[in-house]
Short mmCIF file of C-alpha atoms and ligand atoms in Angstrom, two decimals:
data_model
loop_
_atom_site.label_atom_id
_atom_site.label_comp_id
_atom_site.label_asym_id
_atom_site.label_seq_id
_atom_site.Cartn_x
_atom_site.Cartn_y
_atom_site.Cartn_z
CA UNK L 29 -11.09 15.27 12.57
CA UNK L 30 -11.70 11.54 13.28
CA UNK L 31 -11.19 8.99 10.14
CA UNK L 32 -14.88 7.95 10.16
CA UNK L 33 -15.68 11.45 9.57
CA UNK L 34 -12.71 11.99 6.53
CA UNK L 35 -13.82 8.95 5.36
CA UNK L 36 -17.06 10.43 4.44
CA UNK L 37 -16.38 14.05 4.30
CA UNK L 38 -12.81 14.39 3.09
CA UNK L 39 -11.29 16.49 -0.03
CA UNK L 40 -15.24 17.76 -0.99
CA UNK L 41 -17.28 20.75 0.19
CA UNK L 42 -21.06 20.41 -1.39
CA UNK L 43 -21.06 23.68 -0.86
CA UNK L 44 -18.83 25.26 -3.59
CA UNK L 45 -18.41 23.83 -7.20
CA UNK L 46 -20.26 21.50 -7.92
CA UNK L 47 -22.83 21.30 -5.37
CA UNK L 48 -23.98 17.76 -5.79
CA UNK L 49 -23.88 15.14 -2.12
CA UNK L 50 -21.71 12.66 -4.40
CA UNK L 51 -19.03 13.67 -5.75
CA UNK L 52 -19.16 13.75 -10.01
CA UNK L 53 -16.94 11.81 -12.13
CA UNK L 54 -15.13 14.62 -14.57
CA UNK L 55 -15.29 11.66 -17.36
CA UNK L 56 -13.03 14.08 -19.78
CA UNK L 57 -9.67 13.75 -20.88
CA UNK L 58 -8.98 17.49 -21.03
CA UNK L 59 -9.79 20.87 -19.74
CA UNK L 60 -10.72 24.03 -21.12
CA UNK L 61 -8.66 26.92 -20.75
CA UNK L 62 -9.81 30.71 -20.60
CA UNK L 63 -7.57 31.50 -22.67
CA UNK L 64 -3.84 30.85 -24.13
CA UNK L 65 -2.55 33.38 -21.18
CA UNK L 66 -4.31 30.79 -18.55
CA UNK L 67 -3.18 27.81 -20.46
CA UNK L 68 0.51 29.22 -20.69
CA UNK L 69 0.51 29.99 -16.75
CA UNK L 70 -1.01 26.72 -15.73
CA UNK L 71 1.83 25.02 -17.54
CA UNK L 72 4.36 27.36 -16.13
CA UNK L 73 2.57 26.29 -12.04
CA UNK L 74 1.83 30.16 -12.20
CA UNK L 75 -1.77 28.69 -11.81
CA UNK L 76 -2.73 25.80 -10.42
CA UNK L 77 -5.70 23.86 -12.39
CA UNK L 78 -6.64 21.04 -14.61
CA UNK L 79 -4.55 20.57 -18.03
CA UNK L 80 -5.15 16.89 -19.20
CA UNK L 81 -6.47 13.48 -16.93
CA UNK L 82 -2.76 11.96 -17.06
CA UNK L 83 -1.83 14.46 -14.61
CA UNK L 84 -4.82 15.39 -12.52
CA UNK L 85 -8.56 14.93 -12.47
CA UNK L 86 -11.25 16.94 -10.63
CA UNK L 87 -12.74 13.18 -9.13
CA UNK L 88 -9.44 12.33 -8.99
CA UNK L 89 -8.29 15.23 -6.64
CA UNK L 90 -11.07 14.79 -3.91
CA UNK L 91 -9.69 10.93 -3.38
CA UNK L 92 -6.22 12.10 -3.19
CA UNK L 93 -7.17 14.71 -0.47
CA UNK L 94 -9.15 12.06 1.09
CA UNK L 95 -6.25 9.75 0.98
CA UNK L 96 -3.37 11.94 2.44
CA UNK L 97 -6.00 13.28 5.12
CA UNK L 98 -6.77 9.82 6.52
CA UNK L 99 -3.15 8.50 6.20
CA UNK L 100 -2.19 12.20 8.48
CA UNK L 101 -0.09 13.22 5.13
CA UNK L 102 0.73 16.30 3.35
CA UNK L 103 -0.23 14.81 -0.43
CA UNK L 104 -0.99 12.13 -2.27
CA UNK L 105 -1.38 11.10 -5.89
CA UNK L 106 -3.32 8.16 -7.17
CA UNK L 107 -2.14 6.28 -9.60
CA UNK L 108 -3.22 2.89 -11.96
CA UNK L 109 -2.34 0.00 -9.46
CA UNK L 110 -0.45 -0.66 -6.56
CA UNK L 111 2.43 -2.19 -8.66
CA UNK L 112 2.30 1.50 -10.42
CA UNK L 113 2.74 3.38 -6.78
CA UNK L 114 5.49 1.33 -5.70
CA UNK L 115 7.40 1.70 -9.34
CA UNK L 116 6.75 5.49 -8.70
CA UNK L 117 7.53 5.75 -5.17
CA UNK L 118 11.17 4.33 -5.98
CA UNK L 119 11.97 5.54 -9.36
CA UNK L 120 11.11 9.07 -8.06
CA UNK L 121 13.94 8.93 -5.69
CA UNK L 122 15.99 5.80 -7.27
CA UNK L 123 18.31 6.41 -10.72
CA UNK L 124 20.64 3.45 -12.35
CA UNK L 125 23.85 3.13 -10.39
CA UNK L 126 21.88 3.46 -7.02
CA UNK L 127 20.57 0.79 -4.84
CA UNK L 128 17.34 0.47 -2.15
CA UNK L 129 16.72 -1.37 1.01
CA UNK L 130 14.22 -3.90 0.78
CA UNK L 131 11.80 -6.09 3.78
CA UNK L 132 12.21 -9.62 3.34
CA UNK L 133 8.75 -9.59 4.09
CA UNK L 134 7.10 -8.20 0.74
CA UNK L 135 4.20 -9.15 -1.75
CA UNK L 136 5.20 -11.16 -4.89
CA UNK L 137 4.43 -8.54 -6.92
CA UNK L 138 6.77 -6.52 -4.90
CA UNK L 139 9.38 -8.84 -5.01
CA UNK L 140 9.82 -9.19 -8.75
CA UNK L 141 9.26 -5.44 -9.47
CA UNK L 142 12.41 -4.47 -7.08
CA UNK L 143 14.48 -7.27 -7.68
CA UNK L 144 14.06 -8.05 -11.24
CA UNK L 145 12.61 -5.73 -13.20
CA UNK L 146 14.15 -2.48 -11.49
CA UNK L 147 17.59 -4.19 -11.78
CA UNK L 148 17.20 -3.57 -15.54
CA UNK L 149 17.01 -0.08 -15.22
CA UNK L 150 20.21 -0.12 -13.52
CA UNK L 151 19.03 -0.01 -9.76
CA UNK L 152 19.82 -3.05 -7.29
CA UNK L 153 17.79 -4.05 -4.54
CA UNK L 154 19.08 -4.95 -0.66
CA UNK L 155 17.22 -7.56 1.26
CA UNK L 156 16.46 -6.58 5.12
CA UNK L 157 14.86 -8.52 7.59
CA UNK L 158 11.83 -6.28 8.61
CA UNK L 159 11.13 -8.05 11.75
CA UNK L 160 13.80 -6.47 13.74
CA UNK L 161 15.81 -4.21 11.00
CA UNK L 162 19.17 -5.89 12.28
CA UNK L 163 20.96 -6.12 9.11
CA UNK L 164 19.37 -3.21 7.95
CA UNK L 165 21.59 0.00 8.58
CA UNK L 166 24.86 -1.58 8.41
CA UNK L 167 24.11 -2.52 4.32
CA UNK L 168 23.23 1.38 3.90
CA UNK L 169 25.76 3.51 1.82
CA UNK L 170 25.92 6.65 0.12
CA UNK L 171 23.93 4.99 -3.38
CA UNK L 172 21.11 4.16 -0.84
CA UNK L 173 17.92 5.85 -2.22
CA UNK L 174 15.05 4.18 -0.53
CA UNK L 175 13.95 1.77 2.84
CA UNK L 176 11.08 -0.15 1.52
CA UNK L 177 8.82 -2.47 3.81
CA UNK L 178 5.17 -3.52 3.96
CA UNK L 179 3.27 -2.69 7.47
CA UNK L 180 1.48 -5.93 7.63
CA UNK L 181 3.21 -8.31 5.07
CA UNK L 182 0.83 -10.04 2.36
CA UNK L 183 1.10 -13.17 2.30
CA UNK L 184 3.43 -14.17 5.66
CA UNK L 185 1.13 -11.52 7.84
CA UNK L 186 4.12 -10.26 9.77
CA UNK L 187 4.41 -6.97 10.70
CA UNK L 188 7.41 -4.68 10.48
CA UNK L 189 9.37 -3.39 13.14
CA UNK L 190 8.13 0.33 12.52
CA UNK L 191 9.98 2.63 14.76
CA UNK L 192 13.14 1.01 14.30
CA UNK L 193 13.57 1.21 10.86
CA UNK L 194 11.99 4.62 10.97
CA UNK L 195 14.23 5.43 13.31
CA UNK L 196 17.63 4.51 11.35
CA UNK L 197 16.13 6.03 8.14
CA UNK L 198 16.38 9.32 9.80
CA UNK L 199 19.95 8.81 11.37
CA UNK L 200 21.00 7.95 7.91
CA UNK L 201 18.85 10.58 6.01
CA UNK L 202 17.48 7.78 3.53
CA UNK L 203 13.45 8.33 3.07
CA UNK L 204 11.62 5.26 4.10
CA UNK L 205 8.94 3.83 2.14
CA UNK L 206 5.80 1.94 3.54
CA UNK L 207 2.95 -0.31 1.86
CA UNK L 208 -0.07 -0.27 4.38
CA UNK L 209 -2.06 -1.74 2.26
CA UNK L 210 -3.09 -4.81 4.36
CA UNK L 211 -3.22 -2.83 7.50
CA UNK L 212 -5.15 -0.09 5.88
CA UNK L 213 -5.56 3.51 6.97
CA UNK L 214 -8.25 2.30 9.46
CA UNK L 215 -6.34 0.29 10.93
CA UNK L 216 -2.60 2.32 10.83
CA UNK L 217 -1.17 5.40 9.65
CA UNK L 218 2.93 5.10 9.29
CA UNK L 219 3.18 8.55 8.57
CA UNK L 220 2.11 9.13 12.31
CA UNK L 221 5.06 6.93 13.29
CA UNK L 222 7.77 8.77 11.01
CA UNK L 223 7.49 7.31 7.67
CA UNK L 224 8.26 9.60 5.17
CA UNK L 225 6.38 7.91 2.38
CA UNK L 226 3.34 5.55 2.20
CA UNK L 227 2.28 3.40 -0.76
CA UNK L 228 -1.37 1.94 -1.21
CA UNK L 229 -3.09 -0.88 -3.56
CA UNK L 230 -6.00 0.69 -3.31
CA UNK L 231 -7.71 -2.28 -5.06
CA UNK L 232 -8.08 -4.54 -1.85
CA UNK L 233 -9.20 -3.01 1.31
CA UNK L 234 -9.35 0.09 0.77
CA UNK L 235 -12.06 -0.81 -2.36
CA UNK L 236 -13.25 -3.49 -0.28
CA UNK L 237 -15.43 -5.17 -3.10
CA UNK L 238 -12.96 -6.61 -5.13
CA UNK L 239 -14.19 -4.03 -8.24
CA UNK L 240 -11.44 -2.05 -9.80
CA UNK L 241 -7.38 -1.84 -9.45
CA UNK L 242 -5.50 1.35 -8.12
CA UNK L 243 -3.04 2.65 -6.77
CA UNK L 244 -1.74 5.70 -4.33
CA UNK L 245 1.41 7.19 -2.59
CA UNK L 246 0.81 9.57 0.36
CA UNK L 247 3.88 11.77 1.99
CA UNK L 248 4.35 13.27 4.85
CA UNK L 249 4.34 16.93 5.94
CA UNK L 250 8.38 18.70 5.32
CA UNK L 251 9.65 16.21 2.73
CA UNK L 252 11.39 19.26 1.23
CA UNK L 253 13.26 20.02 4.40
CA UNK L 254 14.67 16.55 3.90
CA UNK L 255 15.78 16.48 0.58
CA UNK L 256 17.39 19.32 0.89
CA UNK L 257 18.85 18.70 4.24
CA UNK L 258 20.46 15.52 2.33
CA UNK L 259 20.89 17.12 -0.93
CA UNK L 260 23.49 15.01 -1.98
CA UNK L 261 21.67 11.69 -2.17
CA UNK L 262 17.91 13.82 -3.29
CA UNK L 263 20.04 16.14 -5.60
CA UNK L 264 17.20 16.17 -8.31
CA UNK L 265 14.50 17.59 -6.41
CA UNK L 266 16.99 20.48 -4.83
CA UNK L 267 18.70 20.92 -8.76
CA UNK L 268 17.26 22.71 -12.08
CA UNK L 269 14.62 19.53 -13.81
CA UNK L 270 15.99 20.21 -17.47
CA UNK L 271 12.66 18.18 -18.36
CA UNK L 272 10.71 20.58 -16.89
CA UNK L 273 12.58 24.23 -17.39
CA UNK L 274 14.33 23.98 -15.11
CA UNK L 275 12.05 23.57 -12.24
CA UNK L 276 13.32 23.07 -8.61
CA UNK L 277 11.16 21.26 -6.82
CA UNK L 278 12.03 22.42 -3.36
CA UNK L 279 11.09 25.50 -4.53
CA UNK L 280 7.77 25.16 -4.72
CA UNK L 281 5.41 25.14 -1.99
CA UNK L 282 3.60 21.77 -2.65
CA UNK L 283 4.56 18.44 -1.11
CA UNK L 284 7.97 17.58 -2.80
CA UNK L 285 7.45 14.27 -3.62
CA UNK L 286 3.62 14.06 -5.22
CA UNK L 287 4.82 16.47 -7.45
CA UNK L 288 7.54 15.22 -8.53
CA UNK L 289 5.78 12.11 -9.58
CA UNK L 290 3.08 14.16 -11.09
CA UNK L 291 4.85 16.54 -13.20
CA UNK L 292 7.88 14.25 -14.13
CA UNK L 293 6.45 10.58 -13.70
CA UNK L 294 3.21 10.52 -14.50
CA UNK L 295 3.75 13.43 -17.45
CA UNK L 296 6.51 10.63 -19.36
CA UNK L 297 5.29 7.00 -18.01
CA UNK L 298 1.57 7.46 -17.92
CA UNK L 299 -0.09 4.90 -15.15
CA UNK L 300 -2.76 7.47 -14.33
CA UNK L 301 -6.12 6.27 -12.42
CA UNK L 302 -9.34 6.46 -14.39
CA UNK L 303 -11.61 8.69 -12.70
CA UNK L 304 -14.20 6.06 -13.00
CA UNK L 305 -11.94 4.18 -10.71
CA UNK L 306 -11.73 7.07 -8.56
CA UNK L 307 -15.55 7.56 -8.36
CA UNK L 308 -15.74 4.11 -7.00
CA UNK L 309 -13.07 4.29 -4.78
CA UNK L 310 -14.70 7.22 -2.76
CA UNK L 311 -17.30 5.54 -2.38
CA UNK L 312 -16.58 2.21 -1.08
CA UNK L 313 -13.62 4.34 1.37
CA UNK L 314 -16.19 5.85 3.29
CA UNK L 315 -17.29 2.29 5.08
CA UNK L 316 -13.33 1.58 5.55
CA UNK L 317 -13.28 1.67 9.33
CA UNK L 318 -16.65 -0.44 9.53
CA UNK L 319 -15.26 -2.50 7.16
CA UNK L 320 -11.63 -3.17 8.95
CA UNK L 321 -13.56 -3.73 12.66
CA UNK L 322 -15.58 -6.42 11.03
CA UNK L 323 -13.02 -7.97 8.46
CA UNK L 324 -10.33 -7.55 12.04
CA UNK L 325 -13.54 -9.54 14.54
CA UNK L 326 -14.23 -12.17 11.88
CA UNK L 327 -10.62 -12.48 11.23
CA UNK L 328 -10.10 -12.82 15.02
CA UNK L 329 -12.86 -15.43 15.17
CA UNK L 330 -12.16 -17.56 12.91
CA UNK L 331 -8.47 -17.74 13.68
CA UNK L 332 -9.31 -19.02 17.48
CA UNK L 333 -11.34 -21.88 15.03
CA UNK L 334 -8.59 -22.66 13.59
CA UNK L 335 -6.03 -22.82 16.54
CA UNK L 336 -8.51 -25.31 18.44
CA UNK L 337 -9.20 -27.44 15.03
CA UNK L 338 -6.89 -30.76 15.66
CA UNK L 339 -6.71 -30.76 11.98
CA UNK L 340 -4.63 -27.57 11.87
CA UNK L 341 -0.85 -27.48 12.67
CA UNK L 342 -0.48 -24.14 13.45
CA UNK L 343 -2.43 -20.69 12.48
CA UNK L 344 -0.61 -17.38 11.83
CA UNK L 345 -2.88 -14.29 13.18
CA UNK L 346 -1.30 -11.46 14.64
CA UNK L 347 -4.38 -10.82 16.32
CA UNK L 348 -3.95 -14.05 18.52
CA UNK L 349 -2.08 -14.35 21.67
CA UNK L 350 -0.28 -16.97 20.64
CA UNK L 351 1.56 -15.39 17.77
CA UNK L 352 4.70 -13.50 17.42
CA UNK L 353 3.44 -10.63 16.28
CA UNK L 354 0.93 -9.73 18.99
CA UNK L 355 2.84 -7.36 20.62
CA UNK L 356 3.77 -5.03 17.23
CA UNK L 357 -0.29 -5.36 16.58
CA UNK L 358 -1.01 -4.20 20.21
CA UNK L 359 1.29 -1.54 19.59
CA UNK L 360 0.70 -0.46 16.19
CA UNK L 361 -2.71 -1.05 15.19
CA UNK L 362 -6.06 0.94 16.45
CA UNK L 363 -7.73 -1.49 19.31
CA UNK L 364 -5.16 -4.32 18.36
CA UNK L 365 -7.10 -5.20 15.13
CA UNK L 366 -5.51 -6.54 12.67
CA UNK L 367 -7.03 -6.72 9.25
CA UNK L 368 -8.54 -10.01 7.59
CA UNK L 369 -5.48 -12.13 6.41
CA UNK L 370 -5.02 -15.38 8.43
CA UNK L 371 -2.56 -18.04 7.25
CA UNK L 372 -2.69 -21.93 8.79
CA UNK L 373 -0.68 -24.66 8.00
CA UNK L 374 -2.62 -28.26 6.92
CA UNK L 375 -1.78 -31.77 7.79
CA UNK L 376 -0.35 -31.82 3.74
CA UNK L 377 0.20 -30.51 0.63
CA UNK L 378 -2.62 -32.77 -0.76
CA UNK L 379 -4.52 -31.96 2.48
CA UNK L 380 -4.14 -28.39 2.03
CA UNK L 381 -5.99 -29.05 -1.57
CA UNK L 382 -8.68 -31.04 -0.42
CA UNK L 383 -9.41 -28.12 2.38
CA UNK L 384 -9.34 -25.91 -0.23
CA UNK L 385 -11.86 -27.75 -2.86
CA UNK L 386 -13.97 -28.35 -0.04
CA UNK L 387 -14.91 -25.05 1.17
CA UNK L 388 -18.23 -23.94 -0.11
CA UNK L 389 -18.36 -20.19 0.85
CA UNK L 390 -14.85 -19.09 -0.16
CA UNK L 391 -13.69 -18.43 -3.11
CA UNK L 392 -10.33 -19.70 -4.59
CA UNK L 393 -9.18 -16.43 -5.58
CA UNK L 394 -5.56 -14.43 -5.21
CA UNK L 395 -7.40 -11.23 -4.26
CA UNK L 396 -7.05 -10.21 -0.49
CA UNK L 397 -9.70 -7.31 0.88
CA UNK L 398 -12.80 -8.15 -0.70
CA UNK L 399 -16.30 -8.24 1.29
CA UNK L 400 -16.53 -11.89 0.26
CA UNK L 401 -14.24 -14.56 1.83
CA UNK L 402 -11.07 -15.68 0.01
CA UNK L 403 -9.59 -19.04 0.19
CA UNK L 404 -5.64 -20.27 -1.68
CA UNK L 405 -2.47 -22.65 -1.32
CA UNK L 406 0.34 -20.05 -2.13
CA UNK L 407 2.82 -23.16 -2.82
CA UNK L 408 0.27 -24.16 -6.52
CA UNK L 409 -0.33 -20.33 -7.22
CA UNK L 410 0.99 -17.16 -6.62
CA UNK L 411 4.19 -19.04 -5.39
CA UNK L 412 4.53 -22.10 -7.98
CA UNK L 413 7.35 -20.24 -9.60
CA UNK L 414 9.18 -20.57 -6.59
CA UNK L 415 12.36 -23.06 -6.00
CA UNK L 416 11.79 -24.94 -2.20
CA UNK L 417 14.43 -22.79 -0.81
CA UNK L 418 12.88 -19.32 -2.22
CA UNK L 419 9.29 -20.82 -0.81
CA UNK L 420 10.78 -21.61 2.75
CA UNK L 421 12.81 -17.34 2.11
CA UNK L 422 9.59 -16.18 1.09
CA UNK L 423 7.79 -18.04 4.47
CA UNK L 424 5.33 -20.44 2.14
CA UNK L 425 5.30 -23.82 3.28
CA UNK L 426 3.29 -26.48 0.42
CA UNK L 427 1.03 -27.04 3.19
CA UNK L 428 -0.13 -22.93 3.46
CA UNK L 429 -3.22 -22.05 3.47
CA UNK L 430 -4.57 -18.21 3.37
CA UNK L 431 -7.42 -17.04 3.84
CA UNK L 432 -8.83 -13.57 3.17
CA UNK L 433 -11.65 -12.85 5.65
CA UNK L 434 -14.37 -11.03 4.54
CA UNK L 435 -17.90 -9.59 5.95
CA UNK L 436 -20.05 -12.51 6.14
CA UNK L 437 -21.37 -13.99 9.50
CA UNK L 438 -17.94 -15.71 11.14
CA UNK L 439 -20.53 -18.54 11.81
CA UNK L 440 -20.98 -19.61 8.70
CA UNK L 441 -17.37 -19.28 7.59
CA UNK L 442 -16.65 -21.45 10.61
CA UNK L 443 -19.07 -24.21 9.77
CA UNK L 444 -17.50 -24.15 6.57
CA UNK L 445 -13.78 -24.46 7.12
CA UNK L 446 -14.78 -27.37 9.59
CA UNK L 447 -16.50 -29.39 7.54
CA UNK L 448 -13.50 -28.30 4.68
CA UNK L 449 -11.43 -30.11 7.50
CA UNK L 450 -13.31 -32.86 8.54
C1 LIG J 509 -1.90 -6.39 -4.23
C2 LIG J 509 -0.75 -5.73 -3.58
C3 LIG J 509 0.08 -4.87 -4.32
C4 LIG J 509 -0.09 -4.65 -5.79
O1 LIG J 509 -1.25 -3.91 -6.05
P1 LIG J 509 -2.06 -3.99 -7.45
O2 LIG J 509 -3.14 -2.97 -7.22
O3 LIG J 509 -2.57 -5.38 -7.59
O4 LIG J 509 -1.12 -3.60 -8.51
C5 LIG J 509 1.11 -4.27 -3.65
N1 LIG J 509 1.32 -4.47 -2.33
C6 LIG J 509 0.53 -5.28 -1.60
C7 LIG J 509 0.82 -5.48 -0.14
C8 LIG J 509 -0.53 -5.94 -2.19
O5 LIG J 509 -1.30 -6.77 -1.45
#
């Protein structure tokens, strides 16, 4: 089936259950069982079915199917917030005493989760350059858990050299771990390019109104071939779970990894998605690939603006011929789009400001993927924490700019970045 038609269609049948055209939201924090014989099989996966929202949800389930159909995956599980999928995605495989690969290419959010805060639980993080992978297999070893790189980066807006790192993943039987948020399923689908894993923040594009925060992790097809084809380094999903009697995960014919979140993860740590969240989230995914053309052609449009504008140093689009990652967007991305972050660097810091007070239809927001255009200086915001030599490592220049692209007319967001410049 084509993605338009998932979008719309995917995880629900209005012809069994509950009948309805849009899907319900099961607002309930429990289920009902039959009786205690049901309740003690569902526990013991005898059964599968509804126990308690932490660990599934009825509204829930239909966006998860939805999910892992469009991404081309086997599973998914939603979770809280993207910060939530990507703590999940590498403390499912990742234990103290073990270390992951990271892109030097990653959201700030990103950044402090696997450097800082996961170094506390005993687990050190690896920085790889994502662009070409060259430093990337010779730092793996036999503690290596985890590859983890964005698609298209927020906020540089590079993208990652895919099939390479893919590619050395397998040779070294280390699961690789990819946040498409930016690029979006519309737009790419790693999992169709050998990623083993994909993480979401569902609460930019894929919401698309700037509404709610959530989160998701997809995998792909045979993840339990691979763990236990490198048992040693996945040992707890081929050994006895003494949290959960002994369970082996490989064992059971479900994708490996969801599950293992679910039943361990989201059972103990508890950064489930509200199934009000999920209501809204199937709603606003089934205009995703109108959404990415139009965020992609404004995007596009505005970024030729910007080269021409004598005003602007120099504008980073991978969409435009002129950058250096046209080629990976050809190749990668559906028609060469590629999403609705643009980056361009002012005249100066204070010029950078003054473009920024100036503009009239964006917003000065940190949000990326809404309908409504977004407008901030990384250096005075999501950066400011940042020494000048961690700025120019993290690819944020004072005089930054990004911009978020959203669905209005490019016309008027052109008219208004130029008189922002003038
Ligand atoms: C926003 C973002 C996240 C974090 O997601 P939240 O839903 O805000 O927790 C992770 N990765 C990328 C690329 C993001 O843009």
């Amino acid at each position: 089936m084509h993605k338009e038609t998932i979008a719309v269609h995917g995880g629900y049948n209005n012809k069994e259950g509950w009948g309805t055209m849009s899907v319900p939201i099961a607002q309930t924090t429990a289920y009902a069982f039959r009786d205690a014989e049901h309740a003690a099989n569902l526990f013991a996966l005898k059964e599968l079915g509804s126990i308690y929202t932490r660990l599934t949800n009825p509204t829930t389930d239909v966006l998860e199917q939805r999910l892992a159909q469009l991404e081309g995956g086997a599973g998914a599980i939603c979770v809280s917030s993207g910060q939530a999928a990507i703590f999940y995605a590498i403390s499912n495989v990742a234990e103290a005493g073990d270390n992951i690969l990271i892109s030097d290419k990653l959201y700030g959010g990103a950044v402090t989760l696997l450097t800082h805060t996961i170094k506390r639980f005993g687990i050190t993080a690896k920085v790889f350059k994502s662009a070409d992978a060259s430093n990337l297999e010779e730092q793996i070893d036999d503690k290596t858990k985890a590859i983890f790189f964005e698609s298209l980066s927020n906020p540089q807006i590079a993208i990652a050299d895919v099939e390479k790192i893919v590619e050395i993943g397998k040779r070294n039987g280390v699961l690789t771990i990819c946040d498409n948020t930016v690029a979006s399923p519309a737009l790419f689908n790693p999992i169709k390019w050998g990623v083993d894993v994909v993480v979401h923040s569902t609460s930019k594009f894929i919401n698309g109104q700037g509404t709610a925060v959530g989160g998701a992790i997809i995998e792909r097809d045979g993840l339990a071939d691979f763990f236990k084809e490198n048992s040693k380094r996945y040992y707890h999903f081929v050994e006895p779970d003494a949290s959960y009697h002994g369970l082996v995960y490989t064992d059971v014919p479900l994708p490996n990894f969801c599950l293992r979140i679910r039943l361990a993860l989201l059972r103990d740590i508890g950064a489930c998605q509200s199934p009000n969240t999920s209501w809204l989230l199937l709603q606003t995914i089934e205009t995703l690939e109108i959404r990415m053309e139009k965020h992609s052609k404004n995007s596009l449009e505005v970024a030729k603006f910007l080269e021409a504008h004598p005003k602007v140093k120099s504008v980073n689009y991978p969409g435009l011929e002129s950058s250096p990652y046209y080629d990976k967007a050809q190749k990668y991305f559906e028609g060469g789009k590629a999403s609705g972050l643009i980056s361009f660097e002012a005249e100066s810091y204070e010029e950078a400001k003054k473009v920024i007070d100036s503009t009239k239809l964006f917003s000065v927001v940190v949000n990326i993927g809404d309908s409504k255009s977004l407008i901030v200086q990384p250096a005075s915001t999501t950066h400011s924490q940042l020494s000048p030599e961690e700025l120019e490592k993290a690819g944020v220049n004072p005089t930054t700019v990004r911009l978020s692209i959203g669905l209005e007319n490019p016309a008027d967001l052109i008219e208004d970045l130029n008189q922002a410049l003038n």
